[in-house]
CSV table of C-alpha atoms and ligand atoms in Angstrom, one decimal:
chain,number,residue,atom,x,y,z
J,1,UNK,CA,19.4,32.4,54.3
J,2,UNK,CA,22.9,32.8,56.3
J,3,UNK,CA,24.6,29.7,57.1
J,4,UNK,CA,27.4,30.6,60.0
J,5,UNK,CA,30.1,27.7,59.8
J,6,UNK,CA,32.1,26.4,62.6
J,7,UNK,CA,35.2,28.0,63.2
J,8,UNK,CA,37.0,24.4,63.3
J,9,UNK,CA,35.0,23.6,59.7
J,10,UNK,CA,37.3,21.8,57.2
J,11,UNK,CA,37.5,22.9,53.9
J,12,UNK,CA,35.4,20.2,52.7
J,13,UNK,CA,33.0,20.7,54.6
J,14,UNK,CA,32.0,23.9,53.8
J,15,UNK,CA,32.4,22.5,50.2
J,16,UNK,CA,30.1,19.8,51.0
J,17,UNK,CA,27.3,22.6,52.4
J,18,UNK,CA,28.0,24.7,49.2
J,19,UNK,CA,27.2,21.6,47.1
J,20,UNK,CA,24.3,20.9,48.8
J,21,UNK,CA,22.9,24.3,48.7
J,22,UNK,CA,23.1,24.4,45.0
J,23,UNK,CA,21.7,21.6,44.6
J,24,UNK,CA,18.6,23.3,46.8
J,25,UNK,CA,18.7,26.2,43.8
J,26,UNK,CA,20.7,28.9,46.0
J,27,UNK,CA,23.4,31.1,44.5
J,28,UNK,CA,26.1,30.9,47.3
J,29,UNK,CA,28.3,34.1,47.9
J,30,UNK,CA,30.9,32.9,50.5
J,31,UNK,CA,32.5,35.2,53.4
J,32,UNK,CA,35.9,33.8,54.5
J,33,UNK,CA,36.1,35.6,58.0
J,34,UNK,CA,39.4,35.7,60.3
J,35,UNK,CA,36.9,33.4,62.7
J,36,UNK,CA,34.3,31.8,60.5
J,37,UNK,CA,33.2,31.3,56.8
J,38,UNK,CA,29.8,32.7,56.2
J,39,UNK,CA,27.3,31.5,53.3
J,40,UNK,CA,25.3,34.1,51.7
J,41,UNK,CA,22.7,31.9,49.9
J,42,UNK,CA,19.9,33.9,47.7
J,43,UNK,CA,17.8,33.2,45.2
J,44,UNK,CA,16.2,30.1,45.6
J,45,UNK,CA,12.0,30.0,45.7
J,46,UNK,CA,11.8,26.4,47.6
J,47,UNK,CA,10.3,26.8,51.0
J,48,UNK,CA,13.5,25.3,52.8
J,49,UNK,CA,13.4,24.4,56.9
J,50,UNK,CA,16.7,25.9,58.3
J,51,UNK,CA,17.1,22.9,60.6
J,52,UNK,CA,17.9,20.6,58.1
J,53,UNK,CA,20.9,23.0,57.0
J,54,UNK,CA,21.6,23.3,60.3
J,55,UNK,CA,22.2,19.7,61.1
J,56,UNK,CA,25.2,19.3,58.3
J,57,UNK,CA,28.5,18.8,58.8
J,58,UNK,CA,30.4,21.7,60.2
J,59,UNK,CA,27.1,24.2,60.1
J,60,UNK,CA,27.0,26.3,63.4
J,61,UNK,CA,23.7,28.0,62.6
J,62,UNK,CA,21.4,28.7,59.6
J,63,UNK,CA,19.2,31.7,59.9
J,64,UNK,CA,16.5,33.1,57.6
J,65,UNK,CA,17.4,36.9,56.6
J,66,UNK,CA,14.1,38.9,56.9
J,67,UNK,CA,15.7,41.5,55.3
J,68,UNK,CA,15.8,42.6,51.7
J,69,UNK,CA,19.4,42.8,51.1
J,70,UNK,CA,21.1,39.4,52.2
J,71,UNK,CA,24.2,40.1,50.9
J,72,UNK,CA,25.1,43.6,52.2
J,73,UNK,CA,23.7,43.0,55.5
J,74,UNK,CA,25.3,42.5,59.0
J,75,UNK,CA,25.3,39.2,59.2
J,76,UNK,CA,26.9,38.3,56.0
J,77,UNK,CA,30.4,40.0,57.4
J,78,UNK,CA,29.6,40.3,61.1
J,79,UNK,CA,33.4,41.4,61.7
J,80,UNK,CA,32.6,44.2,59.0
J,81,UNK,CA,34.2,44.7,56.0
J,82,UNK,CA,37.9,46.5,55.0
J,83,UNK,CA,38.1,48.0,51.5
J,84,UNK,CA,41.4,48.2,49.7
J,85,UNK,CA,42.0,50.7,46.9
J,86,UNK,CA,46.0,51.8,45.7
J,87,UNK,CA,47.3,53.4,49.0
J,88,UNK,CA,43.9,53.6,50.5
J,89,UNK,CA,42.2,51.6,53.0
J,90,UNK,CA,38.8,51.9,54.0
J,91,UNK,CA,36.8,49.9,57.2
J,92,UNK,CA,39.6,49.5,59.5
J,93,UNK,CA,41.5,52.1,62.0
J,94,UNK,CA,42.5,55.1,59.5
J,95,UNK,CA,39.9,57.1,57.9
J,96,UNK,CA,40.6,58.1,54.6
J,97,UNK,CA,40.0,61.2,53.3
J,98,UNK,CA,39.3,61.9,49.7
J,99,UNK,CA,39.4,65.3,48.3
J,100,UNK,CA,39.7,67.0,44.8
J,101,UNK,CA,38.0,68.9,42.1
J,102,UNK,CA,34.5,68.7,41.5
J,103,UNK,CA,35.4,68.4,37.6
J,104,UNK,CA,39.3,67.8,36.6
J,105,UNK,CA,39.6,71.0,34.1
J,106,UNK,CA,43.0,70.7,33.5
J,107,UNK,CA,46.8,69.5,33.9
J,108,UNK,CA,47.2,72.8,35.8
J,109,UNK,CA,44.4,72.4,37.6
J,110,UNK,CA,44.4,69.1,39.1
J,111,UNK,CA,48.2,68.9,40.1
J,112,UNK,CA,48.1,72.3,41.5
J,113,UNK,CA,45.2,70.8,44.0
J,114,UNK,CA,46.8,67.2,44.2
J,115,UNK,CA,49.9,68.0,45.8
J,116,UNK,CA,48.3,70.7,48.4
J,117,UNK,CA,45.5,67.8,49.4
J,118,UNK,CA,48.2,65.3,49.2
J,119,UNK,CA,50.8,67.2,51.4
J,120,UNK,CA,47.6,67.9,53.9
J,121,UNK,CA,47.0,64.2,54.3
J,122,UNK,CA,44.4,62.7,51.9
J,123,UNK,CA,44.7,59.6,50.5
J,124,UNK,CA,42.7,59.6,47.9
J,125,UNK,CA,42.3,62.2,45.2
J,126,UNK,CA,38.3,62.7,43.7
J,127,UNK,CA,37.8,64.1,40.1
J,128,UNK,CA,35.0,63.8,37.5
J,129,UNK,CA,35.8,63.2,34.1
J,130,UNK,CA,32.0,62.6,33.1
J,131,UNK,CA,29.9,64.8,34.7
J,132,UNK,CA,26.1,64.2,35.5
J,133,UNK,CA,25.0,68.2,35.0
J,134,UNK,CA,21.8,69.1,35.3
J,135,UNK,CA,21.8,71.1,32.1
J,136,UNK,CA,23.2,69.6,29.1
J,137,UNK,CA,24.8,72.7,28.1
J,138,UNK,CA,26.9,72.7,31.9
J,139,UNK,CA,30.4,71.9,31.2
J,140,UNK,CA,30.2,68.0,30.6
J,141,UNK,CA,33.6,67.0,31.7
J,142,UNK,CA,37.1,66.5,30.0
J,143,UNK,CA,36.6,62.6,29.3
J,144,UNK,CA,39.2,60.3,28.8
J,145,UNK,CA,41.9,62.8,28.6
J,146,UNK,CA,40.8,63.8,32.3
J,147,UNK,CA,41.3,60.2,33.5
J,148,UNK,CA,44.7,59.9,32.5
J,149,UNK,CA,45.5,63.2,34.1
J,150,UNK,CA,44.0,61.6,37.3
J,151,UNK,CA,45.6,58.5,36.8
J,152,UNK,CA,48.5,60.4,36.4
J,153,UNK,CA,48.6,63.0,39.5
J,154,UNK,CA,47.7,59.9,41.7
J,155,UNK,CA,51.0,57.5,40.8
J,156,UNK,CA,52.8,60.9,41.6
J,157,UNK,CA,51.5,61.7,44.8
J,158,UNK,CA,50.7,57.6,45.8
J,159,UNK,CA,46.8,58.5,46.2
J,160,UNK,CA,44.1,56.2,45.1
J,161,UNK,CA,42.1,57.7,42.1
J,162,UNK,CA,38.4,58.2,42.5
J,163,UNK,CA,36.4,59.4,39.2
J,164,UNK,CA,32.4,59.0,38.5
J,165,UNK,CA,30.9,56.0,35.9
J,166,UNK,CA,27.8,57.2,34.4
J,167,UNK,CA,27.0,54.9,32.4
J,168,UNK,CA,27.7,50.9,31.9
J,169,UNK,CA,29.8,51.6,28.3
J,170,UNK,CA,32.5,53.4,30.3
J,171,UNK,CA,33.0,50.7,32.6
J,172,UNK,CA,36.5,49.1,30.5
J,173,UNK,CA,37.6,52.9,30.1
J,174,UNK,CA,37.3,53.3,34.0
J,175,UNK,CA,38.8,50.2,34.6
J,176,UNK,CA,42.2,51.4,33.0
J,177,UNK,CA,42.6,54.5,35.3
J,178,UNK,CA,41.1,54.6,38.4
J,179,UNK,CA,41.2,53.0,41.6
J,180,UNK,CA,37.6,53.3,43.1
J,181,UNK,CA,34.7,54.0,40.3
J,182,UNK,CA,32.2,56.4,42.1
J,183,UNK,CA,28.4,55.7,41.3
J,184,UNK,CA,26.6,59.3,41.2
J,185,UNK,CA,23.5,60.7,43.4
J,186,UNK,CA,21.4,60.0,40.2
J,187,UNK,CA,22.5,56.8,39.3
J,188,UNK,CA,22.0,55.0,42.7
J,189,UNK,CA,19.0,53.3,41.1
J,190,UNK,CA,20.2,52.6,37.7
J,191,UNK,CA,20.2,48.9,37.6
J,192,UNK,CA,21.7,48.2,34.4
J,193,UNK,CA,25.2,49.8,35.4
J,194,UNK,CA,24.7,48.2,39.6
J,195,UNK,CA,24.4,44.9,37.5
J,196,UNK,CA,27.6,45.4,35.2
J,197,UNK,CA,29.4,47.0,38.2
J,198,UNK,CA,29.1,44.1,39.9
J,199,UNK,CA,30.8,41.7,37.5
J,200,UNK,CA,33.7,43.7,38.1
J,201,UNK,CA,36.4,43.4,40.8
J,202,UNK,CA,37.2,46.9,42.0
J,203,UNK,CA,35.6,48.9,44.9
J,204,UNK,CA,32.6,51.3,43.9
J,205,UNK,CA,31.9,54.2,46.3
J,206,UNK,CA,27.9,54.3,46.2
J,207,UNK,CA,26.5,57.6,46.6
J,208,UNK,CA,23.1,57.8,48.6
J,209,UNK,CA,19.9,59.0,45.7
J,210,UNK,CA,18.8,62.1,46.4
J,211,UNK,CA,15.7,60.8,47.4
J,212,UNK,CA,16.7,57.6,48.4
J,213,UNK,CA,15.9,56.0,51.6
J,214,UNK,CA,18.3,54.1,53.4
J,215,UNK,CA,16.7,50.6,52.8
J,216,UNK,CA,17.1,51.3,49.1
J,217,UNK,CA,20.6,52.4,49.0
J,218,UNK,CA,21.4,48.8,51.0
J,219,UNK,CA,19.4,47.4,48.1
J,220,UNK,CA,21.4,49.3,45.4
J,221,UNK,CA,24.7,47.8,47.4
J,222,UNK,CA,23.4,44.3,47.2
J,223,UNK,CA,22.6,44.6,43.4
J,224,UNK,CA,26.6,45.5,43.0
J,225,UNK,CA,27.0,42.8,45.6
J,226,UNK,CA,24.8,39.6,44.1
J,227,UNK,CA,27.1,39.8,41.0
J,228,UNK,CA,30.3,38.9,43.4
J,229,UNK,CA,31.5,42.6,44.0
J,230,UNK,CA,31.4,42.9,47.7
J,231,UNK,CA,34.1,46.0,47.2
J,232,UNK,CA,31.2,48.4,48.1
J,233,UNK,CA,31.6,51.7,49.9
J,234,UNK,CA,28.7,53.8,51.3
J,235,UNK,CA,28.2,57.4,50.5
J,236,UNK,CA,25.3,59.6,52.5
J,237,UNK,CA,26.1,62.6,50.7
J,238,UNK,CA,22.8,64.8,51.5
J,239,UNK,CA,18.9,64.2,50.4
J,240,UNK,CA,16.8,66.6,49.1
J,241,UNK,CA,14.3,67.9,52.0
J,242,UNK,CA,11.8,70.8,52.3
J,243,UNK,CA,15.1,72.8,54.0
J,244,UNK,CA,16.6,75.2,51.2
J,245,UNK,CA,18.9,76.8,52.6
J,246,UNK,CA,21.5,74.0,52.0
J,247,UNK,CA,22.0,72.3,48.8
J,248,UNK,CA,20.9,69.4,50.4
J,249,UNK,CA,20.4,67.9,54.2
J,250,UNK,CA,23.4,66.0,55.3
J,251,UNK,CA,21.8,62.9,57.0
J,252,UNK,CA,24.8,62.4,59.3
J,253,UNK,CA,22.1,59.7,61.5
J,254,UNK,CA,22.5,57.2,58.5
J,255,UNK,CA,26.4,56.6,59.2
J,256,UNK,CA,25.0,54.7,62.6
J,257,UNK,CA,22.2,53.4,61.4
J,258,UNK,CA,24.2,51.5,58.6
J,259,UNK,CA,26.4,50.2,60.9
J,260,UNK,CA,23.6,48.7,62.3
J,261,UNK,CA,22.0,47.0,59.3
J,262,UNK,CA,25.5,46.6,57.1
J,263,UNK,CA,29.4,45.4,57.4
J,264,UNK,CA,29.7,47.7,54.4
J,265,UNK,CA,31.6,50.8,54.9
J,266,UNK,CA,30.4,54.5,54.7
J,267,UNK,CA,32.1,57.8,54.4
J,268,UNK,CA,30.0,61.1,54.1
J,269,UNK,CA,30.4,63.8,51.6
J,270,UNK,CA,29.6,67.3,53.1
J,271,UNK,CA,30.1,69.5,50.1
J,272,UNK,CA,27.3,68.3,48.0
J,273,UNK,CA,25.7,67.8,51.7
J,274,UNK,CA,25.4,71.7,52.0
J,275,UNK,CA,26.7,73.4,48.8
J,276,UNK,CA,28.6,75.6,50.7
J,277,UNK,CA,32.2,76.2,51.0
J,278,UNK,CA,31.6,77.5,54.9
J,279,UNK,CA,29.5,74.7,55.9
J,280,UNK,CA,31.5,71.9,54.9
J,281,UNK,CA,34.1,72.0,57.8
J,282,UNK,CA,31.7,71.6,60.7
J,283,UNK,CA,29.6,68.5,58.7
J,284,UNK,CA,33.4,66.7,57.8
J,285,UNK,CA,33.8,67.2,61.7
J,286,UNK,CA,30.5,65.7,62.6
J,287,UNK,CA,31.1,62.9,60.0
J,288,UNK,CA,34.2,61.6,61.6
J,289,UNK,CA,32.8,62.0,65.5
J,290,UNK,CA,29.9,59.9,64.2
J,291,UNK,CA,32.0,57.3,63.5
J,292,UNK,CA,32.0,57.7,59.3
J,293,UNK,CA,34.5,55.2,57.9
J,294,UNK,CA,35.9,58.2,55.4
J,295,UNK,CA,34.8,61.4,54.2
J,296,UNK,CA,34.8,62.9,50.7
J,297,UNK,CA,35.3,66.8,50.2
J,298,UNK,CA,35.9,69.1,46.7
J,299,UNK,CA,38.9,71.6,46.8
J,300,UNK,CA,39.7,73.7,44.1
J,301,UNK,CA,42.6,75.9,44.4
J,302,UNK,CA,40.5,79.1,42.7
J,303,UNK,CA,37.3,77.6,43.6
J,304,UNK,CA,35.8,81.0,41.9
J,305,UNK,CA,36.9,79.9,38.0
J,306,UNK,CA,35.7,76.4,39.3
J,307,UNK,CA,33.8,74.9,35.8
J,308,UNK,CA,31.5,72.8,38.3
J,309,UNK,CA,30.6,73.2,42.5
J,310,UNK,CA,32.4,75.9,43.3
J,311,UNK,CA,30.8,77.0,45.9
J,312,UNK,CA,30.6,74.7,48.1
J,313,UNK,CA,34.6,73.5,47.2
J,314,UNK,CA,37.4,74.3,49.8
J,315,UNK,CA,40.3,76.9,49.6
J,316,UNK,CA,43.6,74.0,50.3
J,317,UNK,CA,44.1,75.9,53.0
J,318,UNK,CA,40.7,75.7,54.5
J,319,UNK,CA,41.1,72.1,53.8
J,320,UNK,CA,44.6,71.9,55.5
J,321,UNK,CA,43.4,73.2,58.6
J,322,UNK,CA,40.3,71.0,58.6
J,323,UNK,CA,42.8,67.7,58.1
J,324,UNK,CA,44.4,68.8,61.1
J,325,UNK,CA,40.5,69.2,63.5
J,326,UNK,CA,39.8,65.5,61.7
J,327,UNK,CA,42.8,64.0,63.1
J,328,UNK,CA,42.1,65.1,66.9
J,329,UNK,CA,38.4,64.2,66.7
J,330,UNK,CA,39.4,60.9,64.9
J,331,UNK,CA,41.6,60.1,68.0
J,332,UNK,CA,38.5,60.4,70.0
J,333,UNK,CA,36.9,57.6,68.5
J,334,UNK,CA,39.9,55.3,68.4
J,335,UNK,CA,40.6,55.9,64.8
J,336,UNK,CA,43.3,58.3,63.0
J,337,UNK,CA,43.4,60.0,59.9
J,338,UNK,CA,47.2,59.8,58.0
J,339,UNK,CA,49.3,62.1,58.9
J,340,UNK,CA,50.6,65.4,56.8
J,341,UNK,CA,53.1,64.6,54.2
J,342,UNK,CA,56.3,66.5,53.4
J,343,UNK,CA,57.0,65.7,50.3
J,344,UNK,CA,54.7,67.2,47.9
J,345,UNK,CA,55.7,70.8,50.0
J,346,UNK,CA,59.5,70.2,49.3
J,347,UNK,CA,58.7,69.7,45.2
J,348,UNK,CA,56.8,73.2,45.2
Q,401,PEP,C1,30.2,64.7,42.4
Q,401,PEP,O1,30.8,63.9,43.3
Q,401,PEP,O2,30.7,65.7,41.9
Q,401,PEP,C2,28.7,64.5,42.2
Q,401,PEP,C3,28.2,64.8,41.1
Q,401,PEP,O3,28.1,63.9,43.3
Q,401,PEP,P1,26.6,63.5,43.5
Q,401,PEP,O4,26.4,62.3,42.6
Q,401,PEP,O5,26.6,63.1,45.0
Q,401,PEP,O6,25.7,64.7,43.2
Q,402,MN,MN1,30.5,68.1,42.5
């Protein structure tokens, strides 16, 4: 159930219809809106008559939620919801874009590509330290030791650090070095490590299962979400259809549609959309004209001695160029992507 408050409600009593909601067995997740505080309440089994909510103290409306997530739906945040990682913000006007290696391999490596993406305009930088390989004898990732390089080639270049969890163990390591802990393709429906993310208090960028509809990524959102993390960012980042030709099929139609059904942002990810380098351009393009609240990309600057997704990374200045198309189509849907920054090209 969803219990909208009047905008003139006094602080007590919305503590008053908190009260009396637990007392009816409800967990209560609260939405304090410019406008309106919103009450998500979930879990309790009683068969409860909305109209005797509704008749409370400062209660504008109460309203059954007949879908399964309650928490990451519309109505919850009807305003939406803005994200705020280190430098980055996500939900609002500017559209972040993240870029960076597939896998950080190196000091070398990952500075070399930080300051080109960060001179071209990202915000925030990507880079696995644990990697989720399909073989177990692919190159695994760097560890810890790749997390403070991240950690460290984001302070320099004031971009928000984005690196993959795979499992609940490495949550307190994660926790130490980046900004935004990225939940894998594969892991989308590992409930375990939704659950512990959610006792956490720092966004998680939720990539879309590779066979995943959109109904369950919502419901892997509002597992995150039912622990008290609402920091939860959207990722369609391709599904796995009978086309072959790409690595994957970028379903660009489920940035609309969760607008629609959610407040919570999502950005698209065209590299591991297509799996090719030349491919990615166009589907970033279409991601921001289709109103995506961000979009993730790999560059690797010698994408051919990449230890992981070469392919389908970007040449920085493929990615430069591209930066520059985002920010005219971005002004065509009344948003704006940062500007170009000098200062990482004066340091070179
Ligand atoms: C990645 O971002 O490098 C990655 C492994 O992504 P996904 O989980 O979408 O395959
Ligand atoms: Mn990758």
């Amino acid at each position: 159930m969803i219990v909208v408050m009047q905008p003139e409600a006094s602080e007590a009593q919305i503590q008053s219809v908190i009260d009396h909601l637990v007392n009816l067995g409800f967990d209560i997740h609260r939405s304090t809106g410019v406008e309106r505080t919103v009450l998500g309440c979930v879990g309790a089994t009683a068969n409860i008559d909305v109209r005797d909510v509704e008749v409370l103290e400062g209660v504008a409306e109460a309203h059954r939620i007949s879908s399964p997530y309650k928490l990451a739906g519309r109505s919850f945040r009807p305003e939406g919801t803005i994200i705020k990682a280190g430098p980055l913000t996500i939900g609002g006007d500017e559209i972040p874009i993240i870029a960076g290696p597939c896998s950080i391999e190196s000091r070398e490596q990952l500075f070399a590509v930080a300051e080109q993406v960060a001179a071209a305009g990202a915000r925030g930088l990507r880079g696995g330290a644990f990697k989720p390989r399909s073989s177990p004898y692919s190159f695994q990732g760097m560890g810890e030791e790749g997390l403070k390089l991240l950690r460290e080639a984001c302070d320099h270049y004031e971009m928000a650090a984005v690196s993959e969890v795979m499992s609940e163990t490495q949550i307190p390591l994660m926790l130490q070095y980046v900004d935004i802990l990225q939940v894998g393709a594969r892991n989308m429906q590992n409930f375990n490590l939704l659950r512990e993310l959610g006792k956490i208090r720092k966004p998680i960028l939720l990539k879309r299962g590779i066979a995943a509809t959109i109904e369950e990524l919502l419901l892997s959102a509002e597992y995150i979400m039912a622990g008290g993390n609402y920091e939860v960012i959207l990722c369609e980042r391709g599904i796995r259809t009978f086309e072959t030709y790409t690595r994957n099929t970028l379903d660009l139609s489920a940035i609309p549609v969760v607008h629609k059904l959610s407040h919570l942002p999502i950005i698209a990810d065209p590299s591991h959309g297509t799996g090719r380098r030349d491919k990615v351009p166009p589907m970033a393009r279409a991601a921001v004209a289709a109103g995506g609240d961000g979009v993730i990309m790999e560059v690797h600057c010698n994408p051919e001695k990449a230890l992981s997704d070469g392919a389908q990374s970007l040449y920085p200045q493929q990615f430069t160029k591209l930066m520059e198309e985002l920010r005219l189509i971005a002004t065509a849907v009344n948003k704006r992507v940062a500007p170009a920054r000098a200062f990482a090209a004066q340091q070179r």
